[in-house]
XYZ file of C-alpha atoms in Angstrom:
149
model
C 115.095 78.081 104.790
C 115.675 79.417 101.290
C 114.160 82.838 100.708
C 114.717 86.143 99.008
C 113.700 89.647 99.963
C 112.296 91.821 97.220
C 109.918 94.674 96.608
C 106.270 93.752 96.745
C 104.836 93.049 93.304
C 101.297 93.510 92.068
C 100.771 89.734 92.028
C 101.696 89.585 95.749
C 98.735 91.698 96.867
C 96.259 88.841 97.534
C 98.797 86.978 99.705
C 99.865 90.255 101.348
C 96.264 90.761 102.439
C 96.237 87.260 103.974
C 99.460 88.071 105.846
C 97.953 91.372 107.027
C 94.956 89.488 108.367
C 97.205 87.014 110.210
C 99.204 89.930 111.594
C 96.032 91.626 112.830
C 94.834 88.387 114.437
C 98.197 88.016 116.195
C 97.877 91.568 117.530
C 94.262 90.930 118.567
C 93.053 93.665 116.230
C 90.026 93.896 113.972
C 90.627 93.359 110.266
C 88.453 93.340 107.200
C 89.815 92.557 103.759
C 86.993 94.527 102.094
C 88.445 96.983 99.595
C 92.023 96.286 100.679
C 93.230 95.006 97.311
C 92.438 98.215 95.431
C 93.594 100.456 98.270
C 96.913 98.629 98.626
C 97.457 98.674 94.857
C 96.907 102.431 94.871
C 99.139 103.031 97.906
C 101.999 100.813 96.708
C 101.971 101.234 92.939
C 100.840 104.815 92.377
C 103.188 107.202 90.577
C 103.944 108.707 94.017
C 103.495 105.772 96.418
C 102.297 106.407 99.961
C 103.429 102.981 101.153
C 106.448 100.794 100.465
C 106.713 97.071 101.108
C 109.349 94.369 101.013
C 108.279 90.739 100.978
C 110.021 87.563 102.058
C 109.596 85.180 99.134
C 110.136 81.445 98.929
C 109.785 79.438 95.726
C 106.107 78.847 96.462
C 104.784 81.993 98.117
C 105.548 84.957 100.329
C 105.973 84.209 104.022
C 106.459 87.671 105.439
C 106.546 91.365 104.808
C 107.689 94.678 106.148
C 105.892 97.863 105.171
C 107.040 101.413 105.721
C 106.399 105.051 104.971
C 108.351 108.266 105.190
C 107.266 111.057 107.488
C 108.591 114.355 108.780
C 109.349 115.205 112.394
C 108.539 118.726 113.509
C 110.760 118.371 116.588
C 113.741 117.179 114.563
C 112.916 119.123 111.397
C 113.921 116.022 109.475
C 112.554 113.013 107.607
C 112.205 109.650 109.324
C 111.062 106.214 108.249
C 108.058 104.680 109.955
C 107.969 100.879 109.908
C 104.253 100.187 109.834
C 104.297 96.393 109.889
C 106.787 93.567 110.188
C 105.298 90.098 110.107
C 106.628 86.622 109.406
C 104.669 83.398 109.196
C 105.512 81.166 112.194
C 107.495 78.761 109.989
C 109.696 81.659 108.813
C 110.678 82.785 112.304
C 114.000 82.054 114.049
C 116.048 82.175 110.829
C 117.319 85.747 111.277
C 114.963 87.063 108.597
C 113.623 89.836 110.832
C 117.110 91.213 111.314
C 117.788 91.035 107.567
C 114.573 93.007 106.966
C 115.589 95.638 109.525
C 119.034 95.902 107.885
C 117.356 96.455 104.501
C 115.187 99.194 106.031
C 118.252 100.826 107.552
C 119.922 100.904 104.125
C 116.842 102.442 102.522
C 116.445 104.987 105.342
C 120.083 106.070 105.016
C 119.679 106.438 101.230
C 116.605 108.643 101.851
C 118.468 110.784 104.422
C 116.251 109.691 107.302
C 117.386 110.450 110.834
C 115.868 107.285 112.329
C 113.277 104.539 111.991
C 110.234 104.477 114.263
C 107.802 101.628 114.949
C 105.565 100.194 117.615
C 104.506 96.811 118.899
C 101.947 95.711 121.473
C 103.226 95.348 125.023
C 102.238 91.666 125.043
C 104.500 90.897 122.053
C 107.426 89.919 124.253
C 109.267 88.052 121.507
C 109.288 91.135 119.282
C 110.324 93.376 122.176
C 113.280 91.089 122.909
C 114.235 91.197 119.224
C 113.961 94.995 119.054
C 116.041 95.351 122.216
C 118.677 92.999 120.753
C 119.032 95.164 117.637
C 119.362 98.242 119.883
C 115.903 99.677 119.341
C 114.931 102.147 122.053
C 111.437 101.893 123.482
C 109.452 104.916 124.629
C 106.576 104.865 127.047
C 103.671 106.386 125.195
C 100.062 105.520 124.702
C 98.942 105.365 121.079
C 95.457 106.616 120.317
C 93.320 106.301 117.237
C 90.269 108.337 116.397
C 87.894 106.616 114.000
C 86.440 108.813 111.300
């Protein structure tokens, strides 16, 4: 499969939203595209972005993405990268693209003086868990909560 990895561009936003919806469906989560285009544009392309995103691009379209933010750990008194989403279309899986994306994140995190990268995945996502174990990710037993506002 021929592809490139690049920063998300403004013209990618509509397809990024479709990929987000597919990702949410895969994770059995609710998703609404209402207002997402403007909110993602603001988060990604503001003078001081809150969100960063790399896309996996083919000649025709984008077939995957990884999004991330930077946060600060009180316990470590240091900055870390949080990988919010990593998703590939089914036809883009099994080509090593996920590992290339993680390597790109590692490079960025090192450049930004991060101490580590954090992420999460549902317990039922066995394929992802196997992948994360293979790249030496360390799982922690925690329960994630959300509080709707």
